[in-house]
Coordinates of C-alpha atoms in Angstrom, one line a residue:
Chain A
M589 CA 4.7 31.2 -9.1
T590 CA 4.2 27.6 -8.0
S591 CA 6.6 25.0 -9.4
V592 CA 5.1 21.5 -9.4
L593 CA 7.0 18.3 -10.2
I594 CA 5.0 15.2 -11.2
V595 CA 6.7 11.9 -10.8
F596 CA 5.9 8.8 -12.9
D597 CA 8.2 5.8 -12.5
R598 CA 7.5 5.1 -16.1
V599 CA 5.4 6.5 -19.0
D600 CA 4.0 4.1 -21.6
E601 CA 2.5 4.9 -25.0
Q602 CA -0.8 5.6 -23.3
L603 CA -1.1 7.4 -20.0
T604 CA -2.9 5.5 -17.3
G605 CA -6.0 7.0 -15.8
A606 CA -4.1 7.7 -12.6
Q607 CA -1.4 9.5 -14.5
A608 CA -3.9 11.6 -16.4
E609 CA -5.5 12.6 -13.1
L610 CA -2.1 13.6 -11.7
L611 CA -1.6 16.0 -14.6
A612 CA -5.0 17.5 -13.8
H613 CA -4.1 17.9 -10.1
G614 CA -0.7 19.4 -11.0
T615 CA -1.9 21.9 -13.6
A616 CA -4.6 23.1 -11.2
L617 CA -1.9 23.9 -8.6
G618 CA 1.1 25.0 -10.5
S619 CA 2.1 27.7 -13.0
E620 CA 5.1 25.5 -14.0
V621 CA 4.4 21.8 -14.2
V622 CA 7.3 19.5 -15.1
I623 CA 7.1 15.7 -15.4
V624 CA 9.9 13.5 -14.1
T625 CA 10.0 10.0 -15.3
G626 CA 12.4 7.0 -15.2
Q627 CA 11.6 6.0 -18.8
L628 CA 9.7 7.2 -21.8
P629 CA 8.1 5.0 -24.5
A630 CA 9.1 4.7 -28.2
N631 CA 7.0 7.7 -29.0
G632 CA 8.9 9.8 -26.5
A633 CA 7.0 12.6 -24.7
E634 CA 3.9 12.4 -27.0
P635 CA 1.6 10.8 -24.4
L636 CA 2.4 13.9 -22.3
A637 CA 1.3 16.4 -24.9
V638 CA -1.5 18.0 -22.9
S639 CA -2.2 21.6 -22.0
G640 CA -0.2 23.1 -19.1
I641 CA 2.9 20.8 -19.1
T642 CA 6.1 22.8 -19.2
G643 CA 8.6 20.0 -19.9
V644 CA 9.8 16.5 -19.2
L645 CA 12.9 15.4 -17.3
T646 CA 14.5 12.0 -17.5
G647 CA 17.9 10.4 -16.7
E648 CA 20.7 9.7 -19.1
T649 CA 19.7 6.0 -19.2
P650 CA 16.3 4.5 -18.6
I651 CA 15.8 3.9 -14.9
H652 CA 13.5 1.0 -13.9
A653 CA 11.8 0.7 -10.5
P654 CA 12.9 -0.4 -7.9
D655 CA 16.2 1.2 -8.7
P656 CA 17.0 4.0 -6.1
A657 CA 18.3 6.1 -9.0
L658 CA 14.7 7.1 -9.6
A659 CA 14.8 8.9 -6.2
E660 CA 18.1 10.5 -7.2
L661 CA 16.4 11.8 -10.4
V662 CA 13.6 13.3 -8.4
Q663 CA 16.0 14.9 -6.0
T664 CA 18.1 16.4 -8.8
A665 CA 15.0 17.7 -10.6
A666 CA 13.7 19.2 -7.4
G667 CA 17.0 21.0 -6.8
E668 CA 17.2 22.3 -10.4
L669 CA 13.6 23.7 -10.4
Q670 CA 13.3 24.8 -6.8
A671 CA 10.0 22.8 -6.8
D672 CA 7.3 23.9 -4.3
L673 CA 5.4 20.6 -4.6
I674 CA 6.2 17.1 -5.8
L675 CA 3.3 14.8 -6.7
G676 CA 3.0 11.2 -7.8
P677 CA 0.4 8.5 -8.2
D678 CA -0.1 6.3 -5.1
T679 CA 1.5 3.2 -6.5
P680 CA 4.2 1.3 -4.6
D681 CA 7.1 2.1 -7.0
T682 CA 6.3 5.9 -6.9
V683 CA 5.8 5.8 -3.1
D684 CA 9.2 4.2 -2.8
A685 CA 11.0 6.8 -5.0
L686 CA 9.3 9.7 -3.3
A687 CA 9.9 8.3 0.2
R688 CA 13.7 8.1 -0.6
A689 CA 13.6 11.6 -2.2
A690 CA 11.8 13.0 0.9
A691 CA 14.6 11.7 3.2
A692 CA 17.3 13.1 0.8
L693 CA 15.6 16.5 0.6
D694 CA 14.9 16.6 4.4
T695 CA 11.2 17.1 3.9
G696 CA 7.8 15.6 4.6
L697 CA 5.8 13.0 2.7
I698 CA 2.0 12.4 2.7
T699 CA 0.9 9.2 0.9
G700 CA -2.6 8.3 -0.4
A701 CA -3.9 11.9 -0.4
T702 CA -7.3 12.7 -1.9
G703 CA -6.4 16.3 -2.5
V704 CA -3.5 18.7 -2.1
T705 CA -3.5 22.5 -1.6
G706 CA -0.8 25.0 -2.8
S707 CA 0.0 25.8 0.8
G708 CA 1.3 22.4 1.8
A709 CA -1.7 20.7 3.1
A710 CA -3.3 17.4 2.0
T711 CA -6.6 15.6 2.8
K712 CA -6.7 11.9 3.1
T713 CA -8.9 9.1 4.6
V714 CA -7.3 6.9 7.1
L715 CA -8.0 3.8 9.3
A716 CA -9.5 1.9 6.3
G717 CA -11.6 4.8 5.1
T718 CA -13.3 5.5 8.5
W719 CA -11.7 8.9 9.2
R720 CA -11.0 12.0 7.2
T721 CA -7.9 13.9 8.0
T722 CA -6.0 17.0 6.9
A723 CA -2.2 16.9 7.3
Q724 CA 0.1 19.9 6.9
L725 CA 3.8 20.2 6.1
S726 CA 5.2 21.9 9.2
E727 CA 8.9 21.7 8.5
G728 CA 10.9 21.7 5.3
S729 CA 10.0 22.1 1.6
P730 CA 8.7 21.0 -0.8
L731 CA 5.7 19.0 0.2
I732 CA 5.8 15.6 -1.4
A733 CA 2.6 13.7 -1.8
T734 CA 1.1 10.7 -3.6
L735 CA -2.5 11.0 -4.7
K736 CA -5.2 8.3 -4.9
S737 CA -7.1 7.6 -8.2
N738 CA -10.6 8.9 -8.7
T739 CA -9.9 12.1 -6.9
T740 CA -10.3 14.5 -9.8
S741 CA -11.6 14.5 -13.4
A742 CA -8.9 13.3 -15.7
D743 CA -9.5 15.1 -18.9
L744 CA -7.0 17.8 -19.9
P745 CA -7.1 19.2 -23.4
A746 CA -4.4 17.7 -25.7
V747 CA -2.0 19.9 -27.5
A748 CA -0.2 19.4 -30.8
Q749 CA 3.3 19.7 -29.6
A750 CA 4.9 17.1 -27.3
P751 CA 6.7 18.8 -24.4
E752 CA 10.5 19.2 -24.6
V753 CA 12.6 16.4 -22.9
V754 CA 15.7 17.3 -21.0
E755 CA 18.1 14.6 -19.6
L756 CA 19.5 15.1 -16.1
P757 CA 22.9 13.7 -15.2
V758 CA 21.5 10.6 -13.4
S759 CA 21.6 7.0 -14.7
A760 CA 20.6 3.6 -13.5
S761 CA 22.6 2.6 -10.4
G762 CA 23.1 -1.2 -10.6
L763 CA 22.2 -1.5 -7.0
V764 CA 19.3 -3.8 -7.9
E765 CA 19.4 -6.4 -10.7
I766 CA 16.2 -7.1 -12.5
L767 CA 16.5 -10.8 -13.3
E768 CA 13.1 -11.4 -15.1
T769 CA 10.2 -9.3 -16.2
T770 CA 6.8 -10.7 -17.3
E771 CA 3.8 -8.7 -18.3
V772 CA 0.8 -9.4 -16.2
P773 CA -1.7 -10.6 -18.9
S774 CA -4.2 -7.8 -19.7
T775 CA -7.8 -8.5 -19.1
G776 CA -8.9 -5.7 -21.3
R777 CA -10.8 -4.2 -18.3
P778 CA -9.8 -1.0 -16.6
A779 CA -7.4 -1.1 -13.6
L780 CA -9.1 -1.9 -10.4
T781 CA -7.8 1.2 -8.5
E782 CA -8.7 3.5 -11.4
A783 CA -12.1 2.2 -12.6
S784 CA -15.2 4.3 -12.0
T785 CA -17.3 1.2 -11.7
V786 CA -16.1 -2.0 -9.9
V787 CA -17.8 -5.4 -9.9
A788 CA -16.6 -7.6 -7.0
A789 CA -17.1 -11.3 -6.7
G790 CA -17.3 -13.3 -3.4
R791 CA -17.5 -16.8 -2.3
G792 CA -21.2 -16.8 -3.5
V793 CA -20.1 -17.1 -7.2
D794 CA -18.7 -20.6 -6.3
G795 CA -15.9 -20.6 -8.8
D796 CA -18.0 -19.5 -11.7
L797 CA -17.0 -16.0 -12.9
S798 CA -19.0 -15.9 -16.1
L799 CA -21.8 -13.8 -14.9
V800 CA -19.7 -11.2 -13.0
E801 CA -17.4 -11.0 -16.0
E802 CA -20.4 -10.4 -18.3
L803 CA -21.7 -7.7 -15.9
A804 CA -18.3 -6.0 -15.6
D805 CA -17.9 -5.9 -19.4
E806 CA -21.4 -4.6 -19.9
L807 CA -20.6 -1.7 -17.5
G808 CA -17.0 -1.1 -18.6
A809 CA -16.1 -2.0 -15.0
A810 CA -13.0 -3.5 -13.4
L811 CA -13.4 -6.9 -11.8
G812 CA -12.3 -7.4 -8.2
A813 CA -12.8 -10.1 -5.6
S814 CA -13.0 -10.9 -1.9
R815 CA -10.0 -12.6 -0.2
E816 CA -11.9 -16.0 -0.2
V817 CA -12.1 -15.9 -4.0
T818 CA -8.4 -15.1 -4.6
D819 CA -7.3 -17.6 -1.9
A820 CA -9.3 -20.2 -3.6
G821 CA -7.5 -19.4 -6.8
W822 CA -10.6 -18.4 -8.8
M823 CA -9.0 -15.0 -9.5
D824 CA -5.5 -13.6 -9.3
H825 CA -4.3 -12.1 -5.9
S826 CA -3.9 -8.7 -7.5
A827 CA -7.8 -8.6 -7.7
Q828 CA -8.2 -8.8 -4.0
I829 CA -10.1 -5.9 -2.5
G830 CA -9.8 -5.4 1.3
Q831 CA -7.5 -4.5 4.2
T832 CA -4.6 -6.5 2.8
G833 CA -5.4 -6.0 -0.8
V834 CA -6.4 -3.1 -3.0
T835 CA -8.5 -0.2 -1.7
V836 CA -11.0 1.0 -4.3
S837 CA -13.2 4.1 -4.2
P838 CA -15.2 4.0 -7.4
Q839 CA -18.5 5.9 -8.2
L840 CA -20.3 2.5 -8.2
Y841 CA -19.3 -0.7 -6.4
I842 CA -21.3 -3.8 -7.1
S843 CA -20.8 -6.5 -4.5
V844 CA -21.8 -10.0 -5.7
G845 CA -22.0 -12.9 -3.3
I846 CA -19.7 -11.2 -0.7
S847 CA -20.7 -11.3 2.9
G848 CA -18.7 -8.1 3.6
A849 CA -16.7 -8.8 6.8
V850 CA -14.6 -6.0 8.3
Q851 CA -11.6 -7.0 6.3
Q852 CA -13.5 -6.6 3.0
K853 CA -15.3 -3.4 3.9
A854 CA -12.0 -1.7 4.6
G855 CA -11.2 -1.9 0.9
M856 CA -14.4 -0.5 -0.5
Q857 CA -16.4 1.6 2.0
T858 CA -15.4 4.9 0.6
S859 CA -17.1 4.0 -2.7
E860 CA -19.6 6.6 -3.8
R861 CA -22.5 4.1 -4.2
I862 CA -22.6 0.5 -3.1
V863 CA -24.9 -2.1 -4.5
A864 CA -25.0 -5.6 -3.2
I865 CA -26.5 -8.9 -4.2
N866 CA -26.3 -11.7 -1.6
K867 CA -28.6 -14.6 -0.8
D868 CA -28.1 -14.2 3.0
E869 CA -30.2 -11.2 4.3
D870 CA -28.0 -11.0 7.4
A871 CA -24.8 -10.5 5.4
P872 CA -22.9 -7.5 6.9
V873 CA -22.5 -5.9 3.5
F874 CA -26.2 -4.9 3.6
E875 CA -25.4 -2.5 6.5
I876 CA -23.6 -0.2 4.2
T877 CA -25.3 -0.7 0.8
D878 CA -27.3 2.0 -0.9
F879 CA -29.3 -0.7 -2.7
G880 CA -29.3 -4.3 -1.6
V881 CA -30.8 -7.4 -3.2
V882 CA -31.4 -10.5 -1.2
G883 CA -31.5 -13.2 -3.8
D884 CA -29.7 -15.8 -5.9
L885 CA -27.1 -14.1 -8.0
N886 CA -27.7 -16.7 -10.7
H887 CA -31.2 -15.4 -11.2
V888 CA -30.6 -11.7 -10.5
L889 CA -27.5 -11.1 -12.6
P890 CA -28.9 -12.4 -16.0
Q891 CA -31.9 -10.2 -15.6
L892 CA -29.8 -7.2 -14.6
I893 CA -27.5 -7.7 -17.5
S894 CA -30.3 -8.0 -20.0
E895 CA -32.1 -4.9 -18.5
I896 CA -28.8 -2.9 -18.8
R897 CA -28.5 -3.9 -22.5
K898 CA -32.1 -2.8 -23.2
R899 CA -31.6 0.6 -21.6
R900 CA -28.3 1.7 -23.3
Chain B
M211 CA 26.8 -18.2 2.4
P212 CA 29.4 -18.6 5.2
G213 CA 29.5 -16.5 8.3
S214 CA 26.4 -15.1 9.9
L215 CA 23.2 -13.5 8.8
H216 CA 21.1 -11.2 11.0
I217 CA 17.5 -10.9 9.9
L218 CA 16.0 -7.9 11.7
T219 CA 12.2 -7.7 11.4
L220 CA 10.3 -4.5 12.0
V221 CA 7.0 -4.9 13.8
K222 CA 4.4 -2.4 15.0
W223 CA 1.8 -2.2 17.8
V224 CA -1.4 -1.1 16.1
P225 CA -5.0 -0.7 17.1
D226 CA -6.9 -3.9 16.4
A227 CA -8.4 -3.5 12.9
Q228 CA -11.3 -5.8 13.8
L229 CA -12.5 -3.2 16.3
E230 CA -13.6 0.4 15.8
R231 CA -10.6 2.6 15.6
T232 CA -10.6 6.2 16.5
I233 CA -8.5 9.4 16.5
G234 CA -8.5 11.2 19.9
E235 CA -8.7 14.9 20.8
D236 CA -4.9 15.0 20.7
R237 CA -5.2 13.9 17.0
R238 CA -3.5 10.6 17.7
V239 CA -4.8 7.2 17.0
E240 CA -6.1 5.6 20.2
R241 CA -4.1 2.5 21.0
T242 CA -5.9 1.0 24.0
E243 CA -6.7 -2.3 22.2
G244 CA -3.3 -2.7 20.6
V245 CA -2.1 -5.8 18.9
L246 CA 0.9 -6.9 16.8
G247 CA -0.1 -5.8 13.2
E248 CA -1.3 -8.8 11.3
L249 CA 0.8 -7.8 8.3
D250 CA 3.9 -7.9 10.5
E251 CA 3.6 -11.7 11.0
Y252 CA 4.6 -12.2 7.3
P253 CA 8.1 -10.8 7.6
I254 CA 8.7 -12.8 10.8
E255 CA 7.5 -16.0 9.0
A256 CA 9.7 -15.1 6.0
A257 CA 12.7 -14.7 8.3
L258 CA 12.1 -18.1 9.9
Q259 CA 11.7 -19.8 6.5
I260 CA 15.0 -18.2 5.3
R261 CA 16.7 -19.6 8.4
E262 CA 15.2 -23.1 7.9
A263 CA 16.3 -23.1 4.2
L264 CA 19.8 -22.0 5.1
E265 CA 20.1 -24.6 7.8
K266 CA 19.7 -27.2 5.0
S267 CA 21.7 -25.5 2.2
A268 CA 24.4 -23.7 4.2
P269 CA 24.6 -25.3 7.6
E270 CA 27.8 -23.4 8.5
T271 CA 25.8 -20.2 8.4
T272 CA 24.4 -18.9 11.7
V273 CA 21.1 -17.0 11.3
R274 CA 19.8 -14.8 14.0
V275 CA 16.2 -13.4 13.8
T276 CA 15.4 -10.4 15.8
A277 CA 12.3 -8.1 16.1
L278 CA 12.5 -4.3 16.6
I279 CA 9.5 -2.3 17.7
M280 CA 9.0 1.4 18.1
G281 CA 6.2 2.5 20.4
P282 CA 5.2 3.3 24.0
D283 CA 5.3 0.9 26.9
G284 CA 2.2 -0.9 25.7
A285 CA 4.0 -2.0 22.5
S286 CA 5.8 -4.7 24.5
T287 CA 2.8 -7.0 24.1
A288 CA 3.2 -6.9 20.3
L289 CA 6.9 -7.5 20.7
K290 CA 6.2 -10.5 22.9
K291 CA 3.9 -11.9 20.2
A292 CA 6.8 -11.6 17.7
L293 CA 9.0 -13.6 20.0
Q294 CA 6.3 -16.2 20.4
I295 CA 6.0 -16.6 16.6
G296 CA 9.8 -17.2 16.5
A297 CA 12.1 -14.2 16.7
D298 CA 15.1 -14.9 19.0
E299 CA 15.4 -11.5 20.6
G300 CA 13.5 -8.3 20.9
F301 CA 14.4 -4.6 20.8
H302 CA 12.0 -2.0 22.0
L303 CA 12.6 1.7 21.0
D304 CA 10.5 3.5 23.6
D305 CA 10.8 7.3 23.8
E306 CA 8.2 10.0 24.4
Q307 CA 9.8 12.2 21.7
L308 CA 8.5 9.7 19.1
A309 CA 4.8 10.1 19.9
A310 CA 2.9 11.0 16.7
A311 CA 6.0 10.3 14.5
D312 CA 5.4 10.8 10.8
I313 CA 7.1 8.7 8.1
Y314 CA 10.2 10.9 8.2
A315 CA 10.6 10.7 12.0
T316 CA 9.8 6.9 12.1
S317 CA 12.4 6.1 9.5
A318 CA 15.0 8.3 11.1
A319 CA 14.5 6.7 14.5
L320 CA 14.4 3.1 13.1
A321 CA 17.5 3.7 11.0
G322 CA 19.3 4.9 14.2
A323 CA 18.1 1.8 16.1
I324 CA 19.1 -0.6 13.4
T325 CA 22.5 0.9 13.1
H326 CA 23.0 0.8 16.9
I327 CA 21.8 -2.8 17.2
H328 CA 24.0 -4.0 14.3
K329 CA 27.1 -2.2 15.5
N330 CA 26.8 -3.3 19.1
H331 CA 25.5 -6.8 18.8
D332 CA 26.8 -8.4 15.6
A333 CA 28.8 -5.9 13.5
D334 CA 30.4 -8.8 11.5
S335 CA 27.1 -10.4 10.3
Q336 CA 25.3 -9.6 7.1
L337 CA 22.1 -7.7 7.6
L338 CA 18.7 -8.2 6.1
V339 CA 15.9 -5.9 7.3
L340 CA 12.3 -7.3 6.7
T341 CA 9.1 -5.3 7.2
G342 CA 5.4 -5.8 6.5
M343 CA 3.9 -4.4 3.3
A344 CA 2.4 -1.5 5.3
S345 CA 1.4 -0.7 8.9
E346 CA -2.2 -1.3 9.6
D347 CA -2.7 2.2 11.1
G348 CA -0.6 4.5 9.0
E349 CA -1.1 2.4 5.8
S350 CA 1.6 4.4 3.9
G351 CA 4.0 1.6 3.0
A352 CA 6.6 4.4 2.6
V353 CA 8.8 3.6 5.6
P354 CA 10.9 0.7 4.1
A355 CA 12.2 2.7 1.1
Q356 CA 12.9 5.8 3.3
L357 CA 14.7 3.6 5.9
A358 CA 16.8 2.0 3.1
Q359 CA 17.8 5.5 2.0
R360 CA 18.8 6.5 5.5
L361 CA 20.8 3.3 6.0
G362 CA 23.4 4.5 3.6
G363 CA 21.4 4.2 0.4
L364 CA 20.6 0.5 0.6
A365 CA 18.4 -1.2 -2.0
A366 CA 14.7 -1.5 -0.9
L367 CA 12.8 -4.4 -2.6
T368 CA 9.3 -3.7 -1.5
Q369 CA 6.0 -5.6 -1.8
A370 CA 7.7 -9.0 -2.1
T371 CA 5.4 -11.9 -2.9
S372 CA 8.3 -14.3 -2.3
L373 CA 11.9 -14.0 -1.2
T374 CA 15.0 -16.2 -0.8
V375 CA 18.5 -15.5 0.3
E376 CA 21.2 -16.9 -2.0
S377 CA 24.8 -16.4 -1.1
D378 CA 25.2 -12.7 -0.3
R379 CA 22.1 -11.5 -2.0
V380 CA 18.3 -11.5 -1.6
V381 CA 16.1 -12.4 -4.5
V382 CA 12.5 -11.2 -4.5
D383 CA 9.4 -11.6 -6.7
R384 CA 7.2 -8.5 -6.8
V385 CA 4.7 -6.6 -9.0
S386 CA 5.8 -3.4 -10.6
G387 CA 2.9 -1.6 -12.4
N388 CA 1.6 -4.1 -14.9
T389 CA 4.7 -6.4 -14.8
R390 CA 5.9 -9.1 -12.5
Q391 CA 9.6 -8.8 -11.6
K392 CA 12.2 -11.1 -10.2
V393 CA 14.8 -8.7 -8.7
A394 CA 18.0 -9.2 -6.7
A395 CA 20.1 -7.0 -4.4
G396 CA 23.2 -7.6 -2.5
L397 CA 23.1 -7.6 1.3
P398 CA 22.6 -5.5 3.4
A399 CA 19.1 -4.7 2.0
V400 CA 15.6 -3.8 3.1
V401 CA 12.7 -6.0 1.9
S402 CA 9.0 -5.4 2.6
V403 CA 6.9 -8.7 2.5
T404 CA 3.3 -9.0 1.4
D405 CA 0.7 -11.3 2.8
Q406 CA 1.1 -13.4 -0.4
A407 CA 4.6 -14.5 0.6
N408 CA 3.7 -17.1 3.2
E409 CA 1.3 -18.5 5.8
P410 CA 2.5 -17.3 9.2
R411 CA 2.8 -20.0 11.8
Y412 CA 0.6 -19.9 14.9
P413 CA 2.6 -20.0 18.2
N414 CA 1.9 -23.2 20.1
F415 CA 2.2 -23.5 23.9
K416 CA 5.8 -24.6 23.8
A417 CA 6.7 -21.5 21.7
I418 CA 4.8 -19.3 24.1
M419 CA 6.7 -20.7 27.1
K420 CA 10.0 -20.4 25.3
A421 CA 9.3 -16.8 24.4
R422 CA 9.2 -15.8 28.0
K423 CA 12.9 -16.4 28.4
K424 CA 13.9 -14.5 25.2
P425 CA 15.9 -11.3 25.9
V426 CA 14.3 -7.9 25.3
T427 CA 16.4 -4.7 25.2
T428 CA 14.7 -1.4 25.7
L429 CA 16.3 1.6 23.9
S430 CA 15.8 5.3 24.1
L431 CA 16.8 8.0 21.6
A432 CA 19.7 8.9 23.8
D433 CA 21.0 5.3 23.6
L434 CA 21.1 5.7 19.9
G435 CA 22.8 9.0 20.0
L436 CA 19.9 10.8 18.4
T437 CA 18.5 14.2 19.5
A438 CA 14.9 15.2 19.4
I439 CA 15.6 17.4 16.4
A440 CA 16.8 14.5 14.3
V441 CA 13.5 12.7 14.7
Q442 CA 11.2 15.7 14.5
S443 CA 8.2 15.1 12.3
K444 CA 7.7 17.1 9.1
I445 CA 4.0 16.4 8.8
S446 CA 1.4 17.2 11.4
L447 CA -2.2 16.3 11.5
I448 CA -4.3 19.5 11.7
A449 CA -7.8 18.1 11.5
A450 CA -9.5 14.7 11.9
E451 CA -13.1 13.7 11.8
P452 CA -14.9 10.4 11.5
R453 CA -16.3 9.7 8.1
P454 CA -20.1 9.8 8.4
E455 CA -21.3 6.2 8.9
R456 CA -22.8 4.7 5.8
E457 CA -26.4 3.9 6.3
A458 CA -28.2 0.9 5.0
G459 CA -30.4 2.0 2.1
Q460 CA -33.1 0.2 0.3
I461 CA -33.1 -3.6 0.7
I462 CA -35.3 -5.8 -1.5
H463 CA -36.0 -9.5 -1.6
D464 CA -36.0 -11.0 -5.0
D465 CA -39.5 -11.7 -6.1
G466 CA -38.4 -12.5 -9.7
T467 CA -38.0 -8.9 -10.6
A468 CA -35.0 -7.8 -8.5
G469 CA -32.6 -7.6 -11.6
T470 CA -35.1 -5.2 -13.2
Q471 CA -35.5 -3.2 -10.0
L472 CA -31.7 -2.9 -9.6
A473 CA -31.4 -1.7 -13.2
D474 CA -34.2 0.9 -12.4
Y475 CA -32.1 2.1 -9.4
L476 CA -28.9 2.4 -11.4
E477 CA -30.7 4.2 -14.2
K478 CA -32.4 6.6 -11.8
E479 CA -29.1 7.4 -10.2
G480 CA -27.4 8.0 -13.5
L481 CA -25.0 5.1 -13.1
L482 CA -25.7 3.3 -16.3

């Protein structure tokens, strides 16, 4: 019997795509799959009412990242359940909690995995997506790993009954004080790291996002940007794709007006399909595109958008 | 804040990300063209800005900025760069046992080095450990929190987009899921600093000359009182292969129908 713990720093009323994927990874590997979370929403464990989930563990009080008590909760849960495998999404708050838990449990951590086996091995791409590696836990137990989005299909059948919630004797620590919290305004578009289609804008859009936004919405895509665009303030920094920003690996990546320097490529070259529109035929992005258009985005995009509308 | 503050920055010698990077037969990243990680310039700049701010607001406070690097002999070039940017003093943890260290081994060795440096050099000062948001080769971003855990369960405020030191605590802006947080923790603490936090200064000739005279101490695991067992990696790489190079596909020049042709392509590939 394989016991799997899945760690979410928080659960909201609707699971994120990344969280749904983790449940799919976990239930494929474990006969017992337990969720550990710092906080549950008003409707309790209802968002976790999917097939194959054994139960939910929380603390006695809500625990907000970056409180180290989240790691203590994971450590306690791992001890109670003799977990063989601890998984979480590859987000900074979960990486932090699992990194601490790994030190406390004297075991190994693999971050950013694309797949995990029941025998303590994980695959991942490294060096900005240019190498594929397999890493193995050689010492200690359990294996702790964070998994990237878009690494499995997310759809698990829902069940009528929400899983049972048990509180462990761990509460918020007071080691960090959260002075202010503001919601990042929702764009209504999918999260960049989770989207199956990404439209990315570069300097070529010259401050005008209307066409790339229209294309993204037509495709149900997330909107990203090159560093030039976020540095210019045309889009929020959280939208930056590249070496120092977000790494995306969608089924379809549409690059608009981005030259595609090394820094940018590092964030998108593991995408399944890459399409690019750029007016400069020597733009480096064309070296790695499956379909490239040398042309003016202000002519190409309106035609593309209207053609997509016609065909759907 | 009266007294003294020691801001210890962690830096790393990494293969130049602008060049092709490879993993050798020994399954280790080749480091011949190593540089100071670009992301490690931000914590150094953050440390210098904290010192400059405290010189104005709390002139009685002395602030010392040091840089600690872990790596083989060649890593000294990256440490030198950290001193040129503005760290006062360098520490180089250089030990063969640390080759191919994973997250677990790295944080164990760094925790040992930080404890040693603080105890032997300025035990009375407050300690703030700053790191980059991730190393450019390992890219895990997991070492800061694990290090904080090992340094006696300190707070780790990671992915800071800005930070300030106010009396005996550090205040950080960061993103947590879909919220922005302003969070505070008492010192000592560990903070990882993103590339949004500042614009690192470029060392001028004067700074480069000055850096030549700055002290560098080389440390081994034995100096820290650590055995090889204590820094043994838990994770080993068992296979590594280059991802097949992407090849350029079809490129068309817009003749007035490129939008339609692109839609044709997407439809044919089942991407609409």
